[in-house]
Coordinates of C-alpha atoms and ligand atoms in Angstrom, one line a residue:
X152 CA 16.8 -2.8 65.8
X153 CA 17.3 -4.3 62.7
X154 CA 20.0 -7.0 63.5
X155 CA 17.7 -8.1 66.4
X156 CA 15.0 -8.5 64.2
X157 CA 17.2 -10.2 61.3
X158 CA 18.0 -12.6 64.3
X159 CA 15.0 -13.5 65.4
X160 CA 13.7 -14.4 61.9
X161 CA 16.4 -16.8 61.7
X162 CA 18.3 -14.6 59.3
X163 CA 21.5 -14.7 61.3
X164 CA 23.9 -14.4 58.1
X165 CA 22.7 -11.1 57.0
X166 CA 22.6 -9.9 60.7
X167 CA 26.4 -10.7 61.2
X168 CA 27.4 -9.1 57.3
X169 CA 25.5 -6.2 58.6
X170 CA 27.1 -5.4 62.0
X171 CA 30.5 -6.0 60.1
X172 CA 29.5 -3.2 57.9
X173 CA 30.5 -4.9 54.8
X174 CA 30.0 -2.2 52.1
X175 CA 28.1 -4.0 49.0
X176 CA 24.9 -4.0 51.6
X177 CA 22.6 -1.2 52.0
X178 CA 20.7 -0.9 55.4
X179 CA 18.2 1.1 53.9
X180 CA 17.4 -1.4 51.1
X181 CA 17.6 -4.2 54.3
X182 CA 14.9 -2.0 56.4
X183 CA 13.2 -1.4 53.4
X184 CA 12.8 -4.8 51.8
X185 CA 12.0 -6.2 55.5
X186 CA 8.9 -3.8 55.8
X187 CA 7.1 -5.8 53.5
X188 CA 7.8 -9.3 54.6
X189 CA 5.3 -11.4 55.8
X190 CA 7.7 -12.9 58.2
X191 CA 5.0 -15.2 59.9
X192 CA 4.0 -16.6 56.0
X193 CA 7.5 -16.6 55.3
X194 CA 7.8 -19.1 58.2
X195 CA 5.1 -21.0 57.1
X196 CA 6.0 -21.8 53.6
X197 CA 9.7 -22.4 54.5
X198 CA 8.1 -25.3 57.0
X199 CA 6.2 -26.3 54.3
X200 CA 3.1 -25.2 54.6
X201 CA 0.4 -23.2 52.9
X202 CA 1.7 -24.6 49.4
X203 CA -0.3 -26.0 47.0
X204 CA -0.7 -29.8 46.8
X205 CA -2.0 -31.6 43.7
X206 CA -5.0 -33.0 44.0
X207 CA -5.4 -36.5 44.3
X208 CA -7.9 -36.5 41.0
X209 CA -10.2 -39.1 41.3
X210 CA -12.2 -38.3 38.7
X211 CA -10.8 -36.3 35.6
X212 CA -13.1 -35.0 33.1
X213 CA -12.8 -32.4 30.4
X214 CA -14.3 -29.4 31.2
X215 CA -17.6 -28.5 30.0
X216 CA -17.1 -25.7 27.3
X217 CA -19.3 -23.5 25.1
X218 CA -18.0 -23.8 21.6
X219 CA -16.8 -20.7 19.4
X220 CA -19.9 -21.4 16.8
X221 CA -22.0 -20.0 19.7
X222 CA -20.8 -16.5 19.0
X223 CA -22.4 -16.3 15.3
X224 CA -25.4 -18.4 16.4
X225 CA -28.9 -16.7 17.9
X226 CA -28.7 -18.0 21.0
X227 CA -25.9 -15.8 21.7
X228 CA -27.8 -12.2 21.0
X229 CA -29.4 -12.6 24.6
X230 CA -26.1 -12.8 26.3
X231 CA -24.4 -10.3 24.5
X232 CA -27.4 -7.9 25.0
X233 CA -27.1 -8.8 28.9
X234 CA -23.0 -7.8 28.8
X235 CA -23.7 -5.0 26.7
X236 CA -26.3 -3.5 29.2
X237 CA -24.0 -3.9 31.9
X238 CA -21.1 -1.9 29.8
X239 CA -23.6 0.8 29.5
X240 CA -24.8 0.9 33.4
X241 CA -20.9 0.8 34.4
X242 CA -21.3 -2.4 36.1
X243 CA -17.8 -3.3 34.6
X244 CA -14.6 -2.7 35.3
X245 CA -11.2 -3.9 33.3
X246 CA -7.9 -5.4 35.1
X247 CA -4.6 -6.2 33.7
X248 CA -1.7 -7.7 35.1
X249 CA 1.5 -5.8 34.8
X250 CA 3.6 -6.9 37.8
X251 CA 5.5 -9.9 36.4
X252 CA 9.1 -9.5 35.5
X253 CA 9.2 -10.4 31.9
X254 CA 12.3 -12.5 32.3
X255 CA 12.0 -14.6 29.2
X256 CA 11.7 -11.2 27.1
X257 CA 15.0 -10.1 28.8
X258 CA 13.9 -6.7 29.0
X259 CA 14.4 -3.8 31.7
X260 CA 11.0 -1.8 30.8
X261 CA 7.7 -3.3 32.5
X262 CA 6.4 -5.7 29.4
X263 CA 3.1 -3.3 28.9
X264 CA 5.5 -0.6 27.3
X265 CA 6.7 -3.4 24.6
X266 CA 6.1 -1.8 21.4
X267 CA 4.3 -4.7 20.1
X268 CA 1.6 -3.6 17.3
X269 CA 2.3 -4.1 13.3
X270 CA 2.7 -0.8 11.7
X271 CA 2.4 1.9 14.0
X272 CA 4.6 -0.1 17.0
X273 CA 2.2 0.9 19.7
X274 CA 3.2 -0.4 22.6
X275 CA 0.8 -3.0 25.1
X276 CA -0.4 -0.2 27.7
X277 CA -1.7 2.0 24.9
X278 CA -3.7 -0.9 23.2
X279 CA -5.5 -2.0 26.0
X280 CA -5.9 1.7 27.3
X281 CA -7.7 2.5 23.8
X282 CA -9.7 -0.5 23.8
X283 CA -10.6 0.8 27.0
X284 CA -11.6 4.0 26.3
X285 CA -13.6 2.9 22.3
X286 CA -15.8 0.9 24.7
X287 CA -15.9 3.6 26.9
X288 CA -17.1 5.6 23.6
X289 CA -19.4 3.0 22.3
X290 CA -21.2 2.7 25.6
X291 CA -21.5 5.9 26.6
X292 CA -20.2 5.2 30.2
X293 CA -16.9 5.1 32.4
X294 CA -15.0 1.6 32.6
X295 CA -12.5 2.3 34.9
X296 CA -9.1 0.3 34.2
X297 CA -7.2 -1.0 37.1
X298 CA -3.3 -2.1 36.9
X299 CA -1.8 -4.2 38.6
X300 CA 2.0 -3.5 38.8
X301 CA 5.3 -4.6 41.4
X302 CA 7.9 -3.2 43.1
X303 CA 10.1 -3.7 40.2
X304 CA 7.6 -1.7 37.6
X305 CA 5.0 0.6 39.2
X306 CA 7.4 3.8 39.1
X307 CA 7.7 3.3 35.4
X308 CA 4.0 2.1 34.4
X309 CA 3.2 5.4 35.6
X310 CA 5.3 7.6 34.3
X311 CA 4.4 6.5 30.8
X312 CA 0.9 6.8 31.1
X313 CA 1.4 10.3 32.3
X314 CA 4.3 10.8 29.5
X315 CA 1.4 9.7 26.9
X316 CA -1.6 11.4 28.3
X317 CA -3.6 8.6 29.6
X318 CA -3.7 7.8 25.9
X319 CA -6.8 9.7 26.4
X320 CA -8.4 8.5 29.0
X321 CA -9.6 9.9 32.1
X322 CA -6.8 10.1 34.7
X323 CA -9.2 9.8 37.7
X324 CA -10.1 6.1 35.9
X325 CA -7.1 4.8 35.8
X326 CA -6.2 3.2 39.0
X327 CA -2.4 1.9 39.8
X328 CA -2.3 -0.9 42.5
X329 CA 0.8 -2.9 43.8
X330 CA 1.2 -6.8 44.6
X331 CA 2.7 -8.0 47.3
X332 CA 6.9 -9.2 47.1
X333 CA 8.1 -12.5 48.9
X334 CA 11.9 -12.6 49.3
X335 CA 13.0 -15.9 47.7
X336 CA 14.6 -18.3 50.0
X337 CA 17.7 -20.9 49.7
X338 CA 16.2 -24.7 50.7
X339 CA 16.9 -24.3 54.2
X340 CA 14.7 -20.8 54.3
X341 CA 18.1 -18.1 54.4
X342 CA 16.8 -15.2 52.7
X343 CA 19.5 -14.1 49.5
X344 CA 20.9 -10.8 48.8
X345 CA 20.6 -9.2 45.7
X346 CA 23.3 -7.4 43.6
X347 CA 21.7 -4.3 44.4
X348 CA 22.5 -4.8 47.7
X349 CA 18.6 -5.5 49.2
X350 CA 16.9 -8.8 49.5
X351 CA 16.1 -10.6 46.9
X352 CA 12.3 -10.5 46.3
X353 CA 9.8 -11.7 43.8
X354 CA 6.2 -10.6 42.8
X355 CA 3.8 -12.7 45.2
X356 CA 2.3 -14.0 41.5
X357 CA -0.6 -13.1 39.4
X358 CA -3.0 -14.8 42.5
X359 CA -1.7 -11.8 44.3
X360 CA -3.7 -9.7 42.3
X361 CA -7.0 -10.5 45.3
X362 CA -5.0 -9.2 47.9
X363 CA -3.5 -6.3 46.3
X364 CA -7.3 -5.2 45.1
X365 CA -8.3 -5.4 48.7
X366 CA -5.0 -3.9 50.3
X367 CA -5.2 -0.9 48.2
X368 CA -8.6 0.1 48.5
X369 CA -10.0 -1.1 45.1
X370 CA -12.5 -3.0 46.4
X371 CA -13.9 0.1 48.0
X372 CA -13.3 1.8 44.7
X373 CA -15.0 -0.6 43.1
X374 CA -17.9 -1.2 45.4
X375 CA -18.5 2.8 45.5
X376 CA -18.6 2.9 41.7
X377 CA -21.3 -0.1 41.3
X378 CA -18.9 -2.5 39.6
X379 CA -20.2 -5.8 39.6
X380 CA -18.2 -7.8 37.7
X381 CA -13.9 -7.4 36.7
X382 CA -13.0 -8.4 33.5
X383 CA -9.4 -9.6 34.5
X384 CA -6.8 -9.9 31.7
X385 CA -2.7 -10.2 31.3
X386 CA -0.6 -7.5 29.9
X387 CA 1.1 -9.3 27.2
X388 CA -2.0 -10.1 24.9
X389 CA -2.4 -7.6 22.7
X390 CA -5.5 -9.6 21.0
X391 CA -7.3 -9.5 23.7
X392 CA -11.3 -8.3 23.6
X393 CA -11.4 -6.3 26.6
X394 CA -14.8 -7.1 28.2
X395 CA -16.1 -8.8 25.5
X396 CA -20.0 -8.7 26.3
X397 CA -20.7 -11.9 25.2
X398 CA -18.5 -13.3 28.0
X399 CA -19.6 -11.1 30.4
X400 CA -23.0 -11.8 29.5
X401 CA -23.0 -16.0 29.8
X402 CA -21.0 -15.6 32.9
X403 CA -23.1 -13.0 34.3
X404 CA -26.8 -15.1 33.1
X405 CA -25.2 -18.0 34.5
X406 CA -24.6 -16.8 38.1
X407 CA -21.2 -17.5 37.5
X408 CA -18.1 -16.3 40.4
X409 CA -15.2 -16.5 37.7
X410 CA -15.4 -17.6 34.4
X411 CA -12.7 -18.7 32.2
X412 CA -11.6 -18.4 28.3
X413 CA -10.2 -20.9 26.7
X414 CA -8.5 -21.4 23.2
X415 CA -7.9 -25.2 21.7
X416 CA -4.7 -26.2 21.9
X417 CA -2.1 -26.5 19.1
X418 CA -1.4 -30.4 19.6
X419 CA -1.0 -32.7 23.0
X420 CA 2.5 -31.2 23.9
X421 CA 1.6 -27.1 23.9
X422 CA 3.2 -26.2 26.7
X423 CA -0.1 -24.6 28.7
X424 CA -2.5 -25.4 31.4
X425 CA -6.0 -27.1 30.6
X426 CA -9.5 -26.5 32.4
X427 CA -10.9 -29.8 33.7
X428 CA -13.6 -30.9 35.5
X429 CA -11.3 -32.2 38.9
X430 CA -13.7 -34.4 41.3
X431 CA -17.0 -32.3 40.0
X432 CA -15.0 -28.9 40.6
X433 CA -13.8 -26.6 37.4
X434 CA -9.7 -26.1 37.5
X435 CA -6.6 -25.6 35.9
X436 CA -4.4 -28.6 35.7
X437 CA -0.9 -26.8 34.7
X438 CA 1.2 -28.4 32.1
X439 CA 3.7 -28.8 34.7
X440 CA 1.4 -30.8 36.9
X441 CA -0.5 -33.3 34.1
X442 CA 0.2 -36.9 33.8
X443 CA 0.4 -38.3 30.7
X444 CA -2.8 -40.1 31.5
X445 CA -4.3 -36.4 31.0
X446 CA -2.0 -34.7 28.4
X447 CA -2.7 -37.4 26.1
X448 CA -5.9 -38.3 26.6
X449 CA -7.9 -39.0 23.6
X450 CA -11.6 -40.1 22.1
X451 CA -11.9 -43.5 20.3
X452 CA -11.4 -41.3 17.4
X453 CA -7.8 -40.1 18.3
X454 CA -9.1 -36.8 18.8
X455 CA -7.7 -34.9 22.6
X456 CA -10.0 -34.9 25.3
X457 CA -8.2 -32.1 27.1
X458 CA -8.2 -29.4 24.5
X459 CA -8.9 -26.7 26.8
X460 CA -6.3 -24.1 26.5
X461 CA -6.5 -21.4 29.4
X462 CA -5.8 -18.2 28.1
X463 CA -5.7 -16.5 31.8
X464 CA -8.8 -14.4 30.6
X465 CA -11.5 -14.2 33.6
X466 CA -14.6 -12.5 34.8
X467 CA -14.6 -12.3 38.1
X468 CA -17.6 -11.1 40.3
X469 CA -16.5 -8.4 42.5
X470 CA -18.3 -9.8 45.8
X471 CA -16.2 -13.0 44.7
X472 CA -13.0 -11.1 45.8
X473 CA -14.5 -9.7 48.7
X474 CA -15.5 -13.1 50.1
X475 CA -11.9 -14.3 48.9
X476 CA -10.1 -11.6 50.5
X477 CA -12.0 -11.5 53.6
X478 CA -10.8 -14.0 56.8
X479 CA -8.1 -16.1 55.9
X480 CA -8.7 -17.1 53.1
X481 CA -5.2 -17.4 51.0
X482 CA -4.5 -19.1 47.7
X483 CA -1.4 -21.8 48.1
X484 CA 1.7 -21.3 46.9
X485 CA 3.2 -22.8 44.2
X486 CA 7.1 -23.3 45.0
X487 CA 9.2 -22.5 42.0
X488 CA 13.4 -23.4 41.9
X489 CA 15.8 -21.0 40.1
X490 CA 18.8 -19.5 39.6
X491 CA 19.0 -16.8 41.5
X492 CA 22.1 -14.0 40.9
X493 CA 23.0 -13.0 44.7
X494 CA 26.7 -12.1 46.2
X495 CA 28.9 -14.6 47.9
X496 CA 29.7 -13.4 51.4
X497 CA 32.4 -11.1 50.1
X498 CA 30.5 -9.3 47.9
X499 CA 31.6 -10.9 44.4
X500 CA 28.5 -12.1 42.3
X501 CA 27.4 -15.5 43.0
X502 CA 24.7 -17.5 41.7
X503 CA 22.3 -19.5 44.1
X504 CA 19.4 -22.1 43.7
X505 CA 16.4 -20.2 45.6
X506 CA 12.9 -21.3 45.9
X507 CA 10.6 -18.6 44.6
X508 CA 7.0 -18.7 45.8
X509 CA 4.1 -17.8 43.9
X510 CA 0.2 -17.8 44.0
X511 CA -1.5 -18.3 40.2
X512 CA -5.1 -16.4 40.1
X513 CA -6.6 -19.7 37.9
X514 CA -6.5 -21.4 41.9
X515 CA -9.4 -19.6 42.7
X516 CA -12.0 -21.4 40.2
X517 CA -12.4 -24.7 42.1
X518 CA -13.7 -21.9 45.1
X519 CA -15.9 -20.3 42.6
X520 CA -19.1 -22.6 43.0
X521 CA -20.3 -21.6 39.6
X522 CA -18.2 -21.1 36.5
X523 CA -18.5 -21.2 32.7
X524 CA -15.9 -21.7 30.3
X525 CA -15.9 -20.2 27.0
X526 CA -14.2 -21.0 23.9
X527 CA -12.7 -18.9 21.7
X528 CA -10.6 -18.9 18.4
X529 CA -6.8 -18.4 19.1
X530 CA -6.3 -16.6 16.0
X531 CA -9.1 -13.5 16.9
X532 CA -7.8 -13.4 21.0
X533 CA -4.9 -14.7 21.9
X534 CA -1.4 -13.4 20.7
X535 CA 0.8 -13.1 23.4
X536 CA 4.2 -12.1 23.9
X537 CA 6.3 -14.0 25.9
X538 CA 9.6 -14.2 23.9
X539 CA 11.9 -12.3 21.5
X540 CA 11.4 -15.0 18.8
X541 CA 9.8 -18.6 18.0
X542 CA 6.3 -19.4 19.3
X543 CA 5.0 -17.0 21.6
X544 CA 7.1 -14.1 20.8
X545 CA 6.6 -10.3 20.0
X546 CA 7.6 -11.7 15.9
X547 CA 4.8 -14.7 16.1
X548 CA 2.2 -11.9 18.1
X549 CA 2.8 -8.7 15.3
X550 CA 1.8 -11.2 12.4
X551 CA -1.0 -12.5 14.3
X552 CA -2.0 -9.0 14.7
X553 CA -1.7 -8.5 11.2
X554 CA -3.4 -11.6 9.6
X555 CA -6.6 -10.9 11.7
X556 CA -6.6 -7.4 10.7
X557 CA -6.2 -7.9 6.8
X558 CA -9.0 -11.1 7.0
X559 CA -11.1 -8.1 8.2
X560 CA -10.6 -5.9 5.3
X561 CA -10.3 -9.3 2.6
X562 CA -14.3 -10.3 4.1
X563 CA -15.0 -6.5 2.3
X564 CA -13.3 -7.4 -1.1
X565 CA -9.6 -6.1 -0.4
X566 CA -7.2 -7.0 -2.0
X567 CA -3.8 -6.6 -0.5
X568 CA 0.0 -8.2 -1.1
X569 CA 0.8 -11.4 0.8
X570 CA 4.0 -9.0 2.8
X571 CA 1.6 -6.1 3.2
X572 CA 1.1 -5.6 7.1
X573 CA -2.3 -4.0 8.3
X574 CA -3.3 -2.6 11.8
X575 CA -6.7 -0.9 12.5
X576 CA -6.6 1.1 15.5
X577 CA -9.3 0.3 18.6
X578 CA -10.4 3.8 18.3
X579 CA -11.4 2.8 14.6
X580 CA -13.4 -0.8 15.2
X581 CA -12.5 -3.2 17.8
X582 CA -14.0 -5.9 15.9
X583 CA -15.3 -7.2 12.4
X584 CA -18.8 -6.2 12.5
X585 CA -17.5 -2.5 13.4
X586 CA -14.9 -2.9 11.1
X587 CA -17.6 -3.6 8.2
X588 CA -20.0 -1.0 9.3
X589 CA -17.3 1.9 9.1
X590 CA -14.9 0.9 6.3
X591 CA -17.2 1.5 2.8
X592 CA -15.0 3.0 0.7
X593 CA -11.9 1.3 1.0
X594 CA -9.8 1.0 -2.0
X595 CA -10.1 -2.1 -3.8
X596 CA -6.1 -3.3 -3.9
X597 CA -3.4 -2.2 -1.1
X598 CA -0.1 -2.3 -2.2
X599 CA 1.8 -1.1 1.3
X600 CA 1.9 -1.1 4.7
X601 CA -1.4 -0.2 6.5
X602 CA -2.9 2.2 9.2
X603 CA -5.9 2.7 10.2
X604 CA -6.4 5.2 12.2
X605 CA -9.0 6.3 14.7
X606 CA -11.5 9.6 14.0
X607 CA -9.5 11.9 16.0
X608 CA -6.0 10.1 16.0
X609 CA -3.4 11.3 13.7
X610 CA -3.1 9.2 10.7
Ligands
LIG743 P1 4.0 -14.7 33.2 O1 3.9 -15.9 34.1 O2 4.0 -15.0 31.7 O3 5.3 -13.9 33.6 O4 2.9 -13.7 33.6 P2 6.0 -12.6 33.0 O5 6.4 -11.9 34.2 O6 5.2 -11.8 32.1 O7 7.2 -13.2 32.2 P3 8.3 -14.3 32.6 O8 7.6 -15.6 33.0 O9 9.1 -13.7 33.7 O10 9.1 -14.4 31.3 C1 1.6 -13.7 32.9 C2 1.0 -12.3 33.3 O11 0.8 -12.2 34.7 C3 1.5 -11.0 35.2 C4 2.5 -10.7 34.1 O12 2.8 -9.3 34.2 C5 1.8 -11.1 32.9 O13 0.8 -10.1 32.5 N1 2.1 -11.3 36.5 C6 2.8 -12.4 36.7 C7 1.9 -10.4 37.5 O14 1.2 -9.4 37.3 N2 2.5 -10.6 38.7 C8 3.2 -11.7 38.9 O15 3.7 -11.9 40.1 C9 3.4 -12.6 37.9

């Protein structure tokens, strides 16, 4: 019985406002949110364990990183060739991460239905699914996209890719899988209520994504379908090159577990997680966790040693997760304090410091014992949206957008207005070169506003 059980767990306080009946808590919610609780993990973590430590880091070094000129230079043909045959033989398959809760955007909607592009307003999901399916098209093959939602967004991630028709791709290929929830604990381990009348849960974190492939079958998927290597993304970039051979390629040649991108930092203070070489293993130190020693270290010319931006873009081999997921094998969890809105014991709404616990996929790459890093430039890949204005923000990511697309058509002898926004769709050119080997006959100047559509998209 569900008291008995509430009991047991220690969880005597929602026990007793249960058999008193009291009318702003919902016993289905209670059973419900209980079915997915870990409640040995749960234990675990509350006693302190199973949570990530900082490693002692004898021995910091930046990590070693292939530079963005190695793109445009010759060596690179070989790799790219390598990714681009493995596009073709649907070795690949893409993953984004959809679960999170998009607090700091402050919106209701999952964050991949943010209508986020220039001039048309496309939204997150529909860029990424056309990338998807142009490569599909310029390959000749199936990649099949997996997306990882939550609790909080699955019902809805569906429902508008079935309200916009797959945006065109192939139903069967697009595969929906759910993390796991923790409930977030006050310091003593009492699980909260929520307003709603349930527990108060989170997303288990984007390292939950290795669990959540193998719980739902994906491996299997995967595995039956030949796909050697996941190209693993987050939902919020819209500037991101969705398997981007040459990545795939050097992390493939290079007998590489999970491989990394990487963007150089704005200054010592941005606010994001570096790859370093940690005691001889490749990691993320999180901005949260770096000393100063780290943050601003610097060359005896002034210039920063740790410039490694991680841009949470990875390929991951897919007998990587298999070896991760199998045994007990778990990421740590990181322990996060907020403010949590609850109800007070009489129902009125209360706000509670909880401890939220998380896993971070980046944790894995010290396990990975081979891994290369790539640089890339910030302005070509990484946009993402994280806020409603300022740096980060769906305003700084549509003019990022933007700027790339109209340096594209300015390389072909464009002219256009500094205020003029341009988008090209992915089912035009995904990137420069395709750009310049299907846009002859452009007008010279543009004076407003422009689209570019796809073939078969309306303009
Ligand atoms: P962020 O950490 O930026 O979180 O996630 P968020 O949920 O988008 O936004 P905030 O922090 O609440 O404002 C980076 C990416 O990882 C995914 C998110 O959906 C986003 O694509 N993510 C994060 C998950 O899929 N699951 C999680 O549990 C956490």
């Amino acid at each position: 019985m569900l008291e008995k059980r509430l009991l047991e767990a220690g969880q005597n306080h929602i026990a007793r406002l249960l058999e008193d009946r009291v009318p702003f808590l919902s016993r289905e919610r209670i059973e419900e949110d209980l079915t997915l609780v870990d409640f040995p993990l749960i234990q675990q973590l509350v006693n302190g364990n199973c949570l990530y430590e900082e490693p002692p880091k004898k021995e910091v070094a930046p990590a070693e990183v292939i530079p963005a000129s190695f793109a445009s230079s010759p060596g690179a043909n070989t790799y790219r060739t390598r990714g681009e045959d493995l596009l073709r033989r649907g070795r690949v398959a893409a993953l984004v991460v959809a679960g999170g809760q998009g607090s700091r955007l402050g919106i209701e909607a999952p964050k991949g239905v943010v209508k986020v592009s220039p001039v048309r307003d496309k939204s997150l999901f529909c860029l990424h699914a056309q990338k998807v399916l142009a490569l599909s098209r310029n390959y000749g093959s199936t990649i099949p996209l997996f997306i990882m939602t939550s609790r909080i967004n699955d019902a809805q991630s569906r429902e508008f890719f079935a309200e916009h028709a797959y945006f065109g791709l192939d139903p069967d290929e697009v595969h929906f899988f759910v993390q796991g929830m923790l409930p977030s604990v006050t310091p003593e381990g009492k699980f909260l209520i929520s307003r709603e009348g349930g527990l108060f849960m989170n997303p288990d974190g984007h390292g939950g994504t290795f669990l959540a492939l193998q719980k739902n079958g994906c491996l299997d998927i995967m595995h039956e379908k030949g796909i050697e290597e996941i190209f693993y993304f987050q939902v919020d970039n819209p500037l991101v090159k969705v398997c981007d051979p040459l990545f795939i390629g050097l992390h493939h040649e290079s007998g590489a577990r999970m491989s990394s991108k990487v963007v150089r930092k704005r200054g010592f203070e941005e606010k994001v997680g570096v790859i370093a070489r940690v005691d001889g293993k490749t990691r993320v130190i999180e901005y949260s966790d770096m000393g100063d020693e780290i943050r601003y270290a610097a060359d005896e010319g002034g210039a920063m040693l740790h410039w490694a931006g991680s841009i949470a873009i990875h390929v991951i081999r897919r007998d990587f997760v298999e070896t991760l997921t199998r045994g007990d094998l778990r990421l740590s969890f990181h322990k996060a304090l907020k403010t949590i809105p609850t109800l007070d014991e009489k129902g009125n709404p209360a706000e509670e410091k909880g401890i939220k616990f998380e896993t971070f996929i980046f944790d894995a790459l010290p396990l990975a014992d081979t891994s290369i890093t790539l640089e890339v430039l910030r302005e070509e890949e990484f946009a993402p949206v994280k806020n409603m204005t300022g740096e980060d923000s769906l305003e700084s990511s549509r003019s990022m957008q933007s700027d790339l697309y109209r340096s594209w058509l300015e390389e072909l002898g464009v002219r256009l207005k500094p205020t003029t926004l341009v988008e090209i769709s992915p089912l035009l050119a995904l990137d420069r070169q395709e750009v310049h080997a299907r846009m002859a006959g452009l007008p010279r100047e543009i004076e407003t506003d422009l689209y570019l559509p796809g073939l078969d998209e309306e303009p």
